CSV table of C-alpha atoms in Angstrom, one decimal:
chain,number,residue,atom,x,y,z
R,6,MET,CA,-1.2,-31.0,4.8
R,7,ARG,CA,-4.9,-31.0,5.5
R,8,ILE,CA,-5.7,-27.8,7.2
R,9,ALA,CA,-8.9,-26.8,9.1
R,10,MET,CA,-9.5,-23.0,9.3
R,11,PHE,CA,-12.1,-21.7,11.8
R,12,SER,CA,-13.4,-18.2,11.3
R,13,TRP,CA,-16.8,-16.5,11.8
R,14,GLU,CA,-16.4,-14.8,8.4
R,15,SER,CA,-15.0,-15.3,4.9
R,16,LEU,CA,-15.4,-13.7,1.5
R,17,HIS,CA,-17.7,-16.6,0.5
R,18,SER,CA,-20.0,-16.7,3.5
R,19,ALA,CA,-20.7,-14.0,6.1
R,20,LYS,CA,-18.5,-11.0,5.5
R,21,VAL,CA,-18.0,-8.4,8.3
R,22,GLY,CA,-14.5,-6.8,8.1
R,23,GLY,CA,-10.9,-7.4,7.4
R,24,LEU,CA,-10.8,-10.9,8.8
R,25,ALA,CA,-12.8,-12.2,5.8
R,26,PRO,CA,-10.2,-11.4,3.1
R,27,HIS,CA,-7.4,-12.5,5.3
R,28,VAL,CA,-8.9,-16.0,5.9
R,29,THR,CA,-10.0,-16.4,2.3
R,30,GLU,CA,-6.9,-15.2,0.6
R,31,LEU,CA,-4.5,-17.0,3.0
R,32,SER,CA,-6.4,-20.2,2.4
R,33,GLU,CA,-6.4,-19.8,-1.3
R,34,GLN,CA,-2.6,-19.3,-1.3
R,35,LEU,CA,-2.1,-22.3,1.0
R,36,ALA,CA,-4.1,-24.4,-1.6
R,37,LYS,CA,-1.9,-23.1,-4.4
R,38,LEU,CA,1.1,-24.4,-2.4
R,39,GLY,CA,-0.5,-27.9,-2.5
R,40,HIS,CA,-2.3,-28.0,0.8
R,41,GLU,CA,-5.9,-29.1,1.3
R,42,VAL,CA,-7.8,-26.3,3.1
R,43,HIS,CA,-11.2,-26.4,4.7
R,44,ILE,CA,-12.8,-23.2,6.1
R,45,PHE,CA,-15.4,-23.8,8.8
R,46,THR,CA,-17.5,-20.7,8.9
R,47,ARG,CA,-21.1,-19.4,9.1
R,48,SER,CA,-23.5,-20.2,6.4
R,49,ALA,CA,-25.1,-16.7,5.9
R,50,TRP,CA,-27.7,-18.2,3.5
R,51,TYR,CA,-25.1,-19.8,1.3
R,52,ARG,CA,-25.3,-23.5,0.6
R,53,ASP,CA,-23.6,-25.8,3.1
R,54,TYR,CA,-20.6,-26.8,1.0
R,55,ASP,CA,-18.6,-25.3,-1.9
R,56,GLU,CA,-15.2,-25.6,-3.4
R,57,ILE,CA,-14.0,-22.2,-4.5
R,58,ASN,CA,-10.5,-21.5,-5.9
R,59,GLY,CA,-9.3,-24.7,-4.5
R,60,VAL,CA,-10.6,-24.1,-0.9
R,61,HIS,CA,-13.4,-26.2,0.7
R,62,TYR,CA,-16.1,-24.1,2.4
R,63,GLN,CA,-17.8,-26.0,5.3
R,64,ARG,CA,-20.6,-23.6,6.1
R,65,CYS,CA,-22.3,-24.2,9.4
R,66,ARG,CA,-26.0,-23.5,10.2
R,67,PHE,CA,-27.0,-22.7,13.8
R,68,ASP,CA,-29.5,-20.7,15.8
R,69,GLU,CA,-28.4,-17.0,15.5
R,70,SER,CA,-30.8,-15.6,18.0
R,71,GLY,CA,-29.6,-14.2,21.3
R,72,ASP,CA,-26.5,-12.0,22.1
R,73,ILE,CA,-23.2,-12.3,20.4
R,74,LEU,CA,-21.8,-14.8,23.0
R,75,THR,CA,-24.8,-17.0,22.7
R,76,GLN,CA,-24.5,-16.9,18.9
R,77,MET,CA,-20.8,-17.9,19.0
R,78,ASN,CA,-21.6,-20.7,21.5
R,79,ASN,CA,-24.1,-22.1,19.0
R,80,MET,CA,-21.7,-21.5,16.1
R,81,CYS,CA,-18.9,-23.4,17.8
R,82,ASP,CA,-21.2,-26.4,18.6
R,83,ALA,CA,-22.3,-26.5,14.9
R,84,MET,CA,-18.6,-26.2,13.8
R,85,PHE,CA,-17.6,-29.1,16.1
R,86,GLU,CA,-20.3,-31.4,14.7
R,87,ARG,CA,-19.3,-30.4,11.2
R,88,PHE,CA,-15.6,-30.9,11.9
R,89,VAL,CA,-16.2,-34.5,13.1
R,90,ARG,CA,-18.3,-35.3,10.1
R,91,VAL,CA,-15.8,-33.8,7.6
R,92,SER,CA,-12.9,-35.6,9.3
R,93,LYS,CA,-14.7,-38.9,8.6
R,94,GLU,CA,-15.4,-37.9,5.0
R,95,PHE,CA,-12.1,-36.3,3.9
R,96,GLY,CA,-9.7,-37.8,6.4
R,97,ASP,CA,-7.8,-36.6,9.5
R,98,PHE,CA,-6.7,-33.0,9.7
R,99,ASP,CA,-3.0,-32.2,10.2
R,100,VAL,CA,-3.5,-28.6,11.3
R,101,ILE,CA,-6.2,-26.7,13.2
R,102,HIS,CA,-6.0,-22.9,12.8
R,103,GLY,CA,-8.5,-20.5,14.4
R,104,HIS,CA,-8.9,-16.7,13.9
R,105,ASP,CA,-9.8,-14.3,16.7
R,106,TRP,CA,-12.0,-15.1,19.7
R,107,HIS,CA,-15.2,-16.3,18.0
R,108,PRO,CA,-14.2,-20.0,17.4
R,109,VAL,CA,-12.2,-20.5,20.6
R,110,ASN,CA,-14.8,-22.8,22.1
R,111,VAL,CA,-14.6,-25.2,19.2
R,112,LEU,CA,-10.9,-25.0,19.1
R,113,ASN,CA,-10.7,-26.1,22.7
R,114,ARG,CA,-13.2,-28.9,22.2
R,115,ILE,CA,-11.1,-30.2,19.4
R,116,LYS,CA,-8.0,-30.0,21.5
R,117,TYR,CA,-9.4,-31.6,24.7
R,118,GLU,CA,-11.9,-34.0,23.2
R,119,LEU,CA,-10.0,-35.1,20.1
R,120,GLY,CA,-6.5,-34.4,21.2
R,121,LYS,CA,-5.5,-32.0,18.4
R,122,PRO,CA,-3.5,-28.8,19.2
R,123,TYR,CA,-4.2,-25.6,17.4
R,124,VAL,CA,-2.8,-22.4,16.1
R,125,MET,CA,-4.5,-19.1,17.0
R,126,THR,CA,-4.2,-15.8,15.0
R,127,TYR,CA,-5.1,-12.6,16.8
R,128,HIS,CA,-6.5,-9.9,14.5
R,129,SER,CA,-7.7,-7.5,17.2
R,130,THR,CA,-8.5,-7.4,20.9
R,131,GLU,CA,-11.6,-6.3,22.8
R,132,TRP,CA,-9.5,-3.7,24.5
R,133,GLY,CA,-8.3,-2.3,21.2
R,134,ARG,CA,-11.8,-2.4,19.6
R,135,ASN,CA,-13.0,-0.2,22.4
R,136,GLY,CA,-10.4,2.4,21.6
R,137,ASN,CA,-7.6,1.2,24.0
R,138,SER,CA,-9.9,0.9,27.0
R,139,HIS,CA,-11.6,-1.7,29.2
R,140,VAL,CA,-15.4,-1.6,29.0
R,141,ASN,CA,-17.2,-2.5,32.2
R,142,SER,CA,-19.7,-5.0,30.8
R,143,GLN,CA,-20.1,-8.7,31.1
R,144,THR,CA,-20.0,-9.2,27.4
R,145,ALA,CA,-16.7,-7.4,27.0
R,146,ASN,CA,-15.3,-9.4,30.0
R,147,ASP,CA,-16.4,-12.7,28.4
R,148,VAL,CA,-15.0,-11.8,25.0
R,149,SER,CA,-11.7,-10.8,26.7
R,150,HIS,CA,-11.7,-14.1,28.6
R,151,ARG,CA,-12.0,-16.1,25.4
R,152,GLU,CA,-9.2,-14.1,23.8
R,153,TRP,CA,-7.0,-15.0,26.9
R,154,GLN,CA,-8.1,-18.6,26.7
R,155,GLY,CA,-7.2,-18.9,23.0
R,156,GLY,CA,-3.7,-17.6,23.7
R,157,PHE,CA,-3.3,-19.9,26.8
R,158,ASP,CA,-4.6,-23.1,25.2
R,159,SER,CA,-3.1,-22.7,21.7
R,160,SER,CA,0.2,-24.3,20.8
R,161,GLN,CA,1.3,-21.5,18.5
R,162,VAL,CA,0.1,-17.9,18.2
R,163,ILE,CA,0.3,-15.7,15.1
R,164,ILE,CA,0.2,-11.9,15.5
R,165,THR,CA,0.2,-9.4,12.7
R,166,SER,CA,2.7,-6.8,13.9
R,167,ASP,CA,5.3,-6.0,16.5
R,168,ASN,CA,3.1,-3.2,18.0
R,169,PHE,CA,0.1,-5.5,18.2
R,170,LYS,CA,2.3,-8.2,19.8
R,171,ARG,CA,3.0,-5.8,22.7
R,172,GLU,CA,-0.7,-5.1,23.1
R,173,VAL,CA,-1.6,-8.8,23.2
R,174,GLN,CA,1.2,-9.7,25.6
R,175,ASP,CA,0.4,-6.8,27.9
R,176,LEU,CA,-3.2,-8.0,28.1
R,177,TYR,CA,-2.8,-11.8,28.1
R,178,SER,CA,0.8,-12.6,29.1
R,179,ILE,CA,1.5,-14.9,26.1
R,180,PRO,CA,5.1,-16.1,26.2
R,181,ASP,CA,7.5,-15.2,23.4
R,182,TYR,CA,8.2,-18.8,22.4
R,183,LYS,CA,4.7,-19.2,21.3
R,184,ILE,CA,4.5,-16.1,19.1
R,185,SER,CA,5.3,-15.6,15.4
R,186,ILE,CA,4.8,-12.2,13.8
R,187,ILE,CA,3.3,-12.6,10.3
R,188,PRO,CA,1.7,-9.5,8.7
R,189,ASN,CA,-1.6,-9.3,6.9
R,190,GLY,CA,-1.4,-9.6,3.1
R,191,ILE,CA,-3.0,-8.7,-0.2
R,192,SER,CA,-3.0,-10.2,-3.7
R,193,PRO,CA,-1.1,-7.7,-5.8
R,194,GLY,CA,-3.5,-6.1,-8.3
R,195,LYS,CA,-6.6,-6.8,-6.2
R,196,MET,CA,-7.6,-3.1,-6.0
R,197,GLU,CA,-6.3,-2.0,-9.3
R,198,LYS,CA,-8.9,-0.7,-11.7
R,199,GLU,CA,-8.8,1.8,-14.5
R,200,VAL,CA,-11.3,4.5,-13.8
R,201,ASP,CA,-12.0,8.0,-14.9
R,202,ALA,CA,-11.5,9.8,-11.6
R,203,GLY,CA,-13.4,12.9,-12.7
R,204,SER,CA,-16.4,10.8,-13.7
R,205,VAL,CA,-16.4,8.9,-10.4
R,206,LYS,CA,-16.3,12.2,-8.5
R,207,LYS,CA,-18.9,13.9,-10.8
R,208,ASP,CA,-21.4,11.1,-10.2
R,209,TYR,CA,-21.4,12.1,-6.5
R,210,GLY,CA,-21.7,15.8,-7.1
R,211,ILE,CA,-18.0,16.5,-6.6
R,212,HIS,CA,-16.1,18.7,-9.1
R,213,PRO,CA,-13.9,16.4,-11.3
R,214,TYR,CA,-10.7,18.2,-10.3
R,215,ALA,CA,-11.5,18.5,-6.6
R,216,PRO,CA,-9.1,16.5,-4.4
R,217,VAL,CA,-10.7,13.6,-2.5
R,218,ILE,CA,-9.6,12.0,0.7
R,219,LEU,CA,-11.1,8.5,1.3
R,220,PHE,CA,-11.9,6.7,4.5
R,221,THR,CA,-12.9,3.0,4.3
R,222,GLY,CA,-13.7,0.7,7.1
R,223,ARG,CA,-16.0,0.1,10.0
R,224,MET,CA,-17.4,3.4,11.4
R,225,HIS,CA,-16.5,2.4,14.9
R,226,TYR,CA,-14.7,4.3,17.7
R,227,GLN,CA,-11.6,2.2,17.3
R,228,LYS,CA,-11.2,3.4,13.7
R,229,GLY,CA,-11.4,7.1,14.5
R,230,PRO,CA,-13.9,8.4,11.9
R,231,ASP,CA,-15.0,11.1,14.3
R,232,MET,CA,-11.4,12.4,14.6
R,233,LEU,CA,-11.2,12.7,10.8
R,234,VAL,CA,-14.5,14.7,10.7
R,235,ARG,CA,-13.2,17.0,13.4
R,236,ALA,CA,-10.0,17.5,11.3
R,237,ILE,CA,-11.8,18.5,8.2
R,238,PRO,CA,-12.5,22.2,9.1
R,239,LYS,CA,-8.7,22.6,9.6
R,240,VAL,CA,-8.2,21.3,6.1
R,241,LEU,CA,-10.9,23.4,4.4
R,242,ASP,CA,-9.8,26.6,6.2
R,243,GLY,CA,-6.5,26.8,4.3
R,244,ASN,CA,-5.4,26.4,0.8
R,245,ASN,CA,-7.3,23.1,0.4
R,246,TRP,CA,-10.8,24.6,0.7
R,247,GLY,CA,-12.1,22.6,-2.3
R,248,ALA,CA,-11.2,19.1,-0.8
R,249,HIS,CA,-13.9,16.5,-0.4
R,250,PHE,CA,-14.1,13.6,2.0
R,251,VAL,CA,-15.7,10.2,1.1
R,252,PHE,CA,-16.6,7.8,3.9
R,253,ILE,CA,-17.3,4.2,2.9
R,254,GLY,CA,-18.4,1.8,5.7
R,255,GLU,CA,-21.1,1.2,8.3
R,256,GLY,CA,-21.1,1.2,12.1
R,257,GLU,CA,-22.6,2.8,15.1
R,258,MET,CA,-20.6,6.1,14.6
R,259,ARG,CA,-22.0,6.8,11.2
R,260,PRO,CA,-25.0,8.8,12.3
R,261,TYR,CA,-22.9,10.6,14.9
R,262,CYS,CA,-20.3,11.6,12.3
R,263,GLN,CA,-22.9,12.8,9.8
R,264,ASP,CA,-24.5,15.0,12.5
R,265,LEU,CA,-21.1,16.2,13.6
R,266,ALA,CA,-20.2,17.2,10.0
R,267,ASN,CA,-23.4,19.2,9.8
R,268,ASP,CA,-22.8,20.8,13.2
R,269,LEU,CA,-19.3,21.9,12.0
R,270,ASN,CA,-20.8,23.3,8.7
R,271,ILE,CA,-18.8,20.9,6.6
R,272,GLY,CA,-21.7,18.7,5.5
R,273,ASN,CA,-21.3,19.7,1.8
R,274,SER,CA,-17.7,18.5,1.8
R,275,CYS,CA,-18.5,15.1,3.3
R,276,HIS,CA,-20.1,12.1,1.6
R,277,PHE,CA,-21.2,9.1,3.7
R,278,LEU,CA,-21.8,6.2,1.4
R,279,GLY,CA,-22.4,3.5,4.0
R,280,TYR,CA,-21.7,-0.1,3.1
R,281,SER,CA,-20.7,-0.2,-0.6
R,282,PRO,CA,-20.1,-3.2,-2.9
R,283,ASP,CA,-16.6,-4.0,-4.0
R,284,ASP,CA,-16.8,-2.3,-7.4
R,285,VAL,CA,-17.8,1.0,-5.7
R,286,LEU,CA,-14.9,0.6,-3.2
R,287,LYS,CA,-12.5,-0.1,-6.1
R,288,ASP,CA,-13.8,2.9,-8.0
R,289,TRP,CA,-13.2,5.3,-5.1
R,290,THR,CA,-9.8,3.7,-4.1
R,291,ASN,CA,-8.5,4.4,-7.6
R,292,ALA,CA,-10.3,7.8,-8.0
R,293,CYS,CA,-9.3,9.3,-4.7
R,294,ASP,CA,-6.1,11.3,-4.2
R,295,MET,CA,-5.2,9.6,-0.9
R,296,THR,CA,-6.7,7.6,1.9
R,297,CYS,CA,-6.9,8.4,5.5
R,298,VAL,CA,-6.6,5.9,8.4
R,299,PRO,CA,-7.4,7.9,11.6
R,300,SER,CA,-7.4,4.9,13.9
R,301,ARG,CA,-7.2,5.0,17.7
R,302,ASN,CA,-6.1,1.4,17.6
R,303,GLU,CA,-5.0,-0.6,14.6
R,304,PRO,CA,-3.5,-4.1,14.9
R,305,PHE,CA,-2.4,-4.0,11.3
R,306,GLY,CA,-4.3,-1.9,8.8
R,307,ILE,CA,-5.5,-3.9,5.7
R,308,VAL,CA,-6.9,-0.7,4.2
R,309,VAL,CA,-3.3,0.6,4.0
R,310,LEU,CA,-2.4,-2.4,1.7
R,311,GLU,CA,-5.5,-1.8,-0.4
R,312,SER,CA,-4.5,1.8,-0.8
R,313,TRP,CA,-0.9,1.0,-1.7
R,314,ASP,CA,-2.1,-1.6,-4.2
R,315,ALA,CA,-3.9,1.2,-6.0
R,316,THR,CA,-0.7,3.3,-5.7
R,317,LYS,CA,-2.2,5.7,-3.3
R,318,ALA,CA,-0.5,7.5,-0.5
R,319,VAL,CA,-1.9,7.0,3.1
R,320,VAL,CA,-2.3,9.6,5.8
R,321,ALA,CA,-2.5,7.6,9.1
R,322,THR,CA,-2.2,8.0,12.8
R,323,ASP,CA,0.8,6.5,14.6
R,324,ALA,CA,-1.4,3.6,15.6
R,325,VAL,CA,-0.7,2.3,12.1
R,326,LYS,CA,2.8,1.0,12.4
R,327,ILE,CA,3.3,-0.4,8.8
R,328,VAL,CA,3.4,3.1,7.4
R,329,ASP,CA,6.9,4.5,7.0
R,330,ASN,CA,6.6,8.2,7.6
R,331,PHE,CA,7.2,10.3,4.4
R,332,GLN,CA,8.2,7.2,2.5
R,333,ASN,CA,4.9,5.5,1.7
R,334,GLY,CA,2.6,7.8,3.7
R,335,VAL,CA,2.3,10.5,6.3
R,336,LEU,CA,2.0,9.7,10.0
R,337,SER,CA,0.1,11.9,12.5
R,338,TYR,CA,-0.7,11.8,16.2
R,339,ARG,CA,-4.1,10.6,17.3
R,340,ASN,CA,-5.9,13.9,17.4
R,341,PRO,CA,-7.8,16.0,14.8
R,342,ASP,CA,-5.2,18.8,14.6
R,343,SER,CA,-2.4,16.4,13.7
R,344,ILE,CA,-4.5,14.5,11.3
R,345,ALA,CA,-5.4,17.7,9.5
R,346,TRP,CA,-1.7,18.6,9.3
R,347,GLY,CA,-1.0,15.2,7.7
R,348,ILE,CA,-3.8,15.6,5.1
R,349,ASN,CA,-2.7,19.2,4.3
R,350,TYR,CA,0.9,18.0,3.9
R,351,ALA,CA,-0.1,15.3,1.4
R,352,LEU,CA,-2.5,17.6,-0.4
R,353,ASP,CA,0.1,20.2,-0.8
R,354,GLY,CA,2.4,17.6,-2.4
R,355,LEU,CA,0.0,16.1,-4.9
R,356,ASP,CA,2.1,17.5,-7.8
R,357,SER,CA,5.4,16.3,-6.3
R,358,ARG,CA,6.1,14.1,-3.3
R,359,THR,CA,2.7,12.5,-2.5
R,360,PRO,CA,2.5,10.2,-5.7
R,361,SER,CA,5.9,8.7,-4.9
R,362,MET,CA,4.6,7.6,-1.5
R,363,GLY,CA,1.9,5.6,-3.2
R,364,SER,CA,4.5,4.1,-5.6
R,365,ASN,CA,6.7,3.1,-2.7
R,366,GLY,CA,3.8,1.4,-1.0
R,367,LYS,CA,3.0,-0.5,-4.2
R,368,LYS,CA,6.5,-2.0,-4.1
R,369,LEU,CA,5.9,-3.4,-0.6
R,370,VAL,CA,2.6,-4.9,-1.7
R,371,LYS,CA,4.5,-6.9,-4.3
R,372,THR,CA,7.2,-8.2,-1.9
R,373,LYS,CA,6.8,-8.1,1.9
R,374,PHE,CA,3.0,-8.3,1.9
R,375,SER,CA,2.3,-10.8,-0.8
R,376,TRP,CA,0.3,-13.9,0.1
R,377,ASP,CA,2.9,-16.2,-1.2
R,378,THR,CA,5.4,-15.0,1.4
R,379,ILE,CA,2.8,-15.0,4.1
R,380,ALA,CA,1.5,-18.5,3.3
R,381,ARG,CA,5.0,-19.9,3.4
R,382,ASN,CA,5.7,-18.3,6.7
R,383,THR,CA,2.4,-19.6,8.1
R,384,VAL,CA,3.4,-23.2,7.0
R,385,ASP,CA,6.6,-22.7,9.0
R,386,VAL,CA,4.5,-22.0,12.1
R,387,TYR,CA,2.4,-25.1,11.4
R,388,SER,CA,5.6,-27.2,11.4
R,389,LYS,CA,6.3,-26.1,15.1
R,390,ILE,CA,3.1,-27.9,16.4
């Protein structure tokens, strides 16, 4: 099959969050299965076309001024023009597959002007990104409308978890017959790296034997970094007074969380690294003792798979449904006290139960969450169009 993927980000163009590795790695696995895959995405100062790991990158240039909706309108216009041109050059496409609300306009132009149905994958919702609440703004309303429109006009919908399916259906009333649940994935070994944990810690002024809890991801309200900061005093006040917390990621809550840490007199135990390159992320994922995912809303949780790939246990809120409590991680409620309890439980078991949780997660990475399994299930969805 010749497959057109539409996404505002990828690992080889603009990269924003977890959508980038999903689109890129799914496309690469589909190519390995013998399909011809083209990713239509933003240029982000890359050249207009590349073939990387068997995937064709059709990077689109457009006017990026204005608000996010104006930018996405311009992006979709550029994608449509590029799609028409690429179709003439490479041949007709068998499958159109869009990711999240950003390309909905171009997906519908292709459907209604060219007569081609499409598949839509939801990775998050505007409601969820705002911490499970509706924001009274025109931008939020317009984004939500495009999310609804994608679900309404698509022929098939892919959603990454049962819990997220309920969220999307509650918001947009998508019928069951349209929906397939296919989880996010990871290439086993992607996050593996041999590191001297003590040296990694020492480079950041942390004692080589001090336990480290790692947060990675966008520093947004949805992801709950502030709840983790508020949990830290309850960790340091007990037997785990020497623990350190490393935050990797950018977002509007980073300055707030840094100020909050200082106000709580825990600034010396917190390290806010901001956006970090992949090698630094790998260093810390392998050097840490566990990761924490304190999300208020989490459609899936790719950082959980990355942690498991490095054989690390995960402490997560009950918003993260892929964690099996006490088997491959520890689940807490969505509040600082409970998060602190989960971290203390995992820290207290570093010499016993906690490492086995990471090992159990690693087994899942190699089976249930491998890209080969996910790509084959995605092809099954394509066959329903």
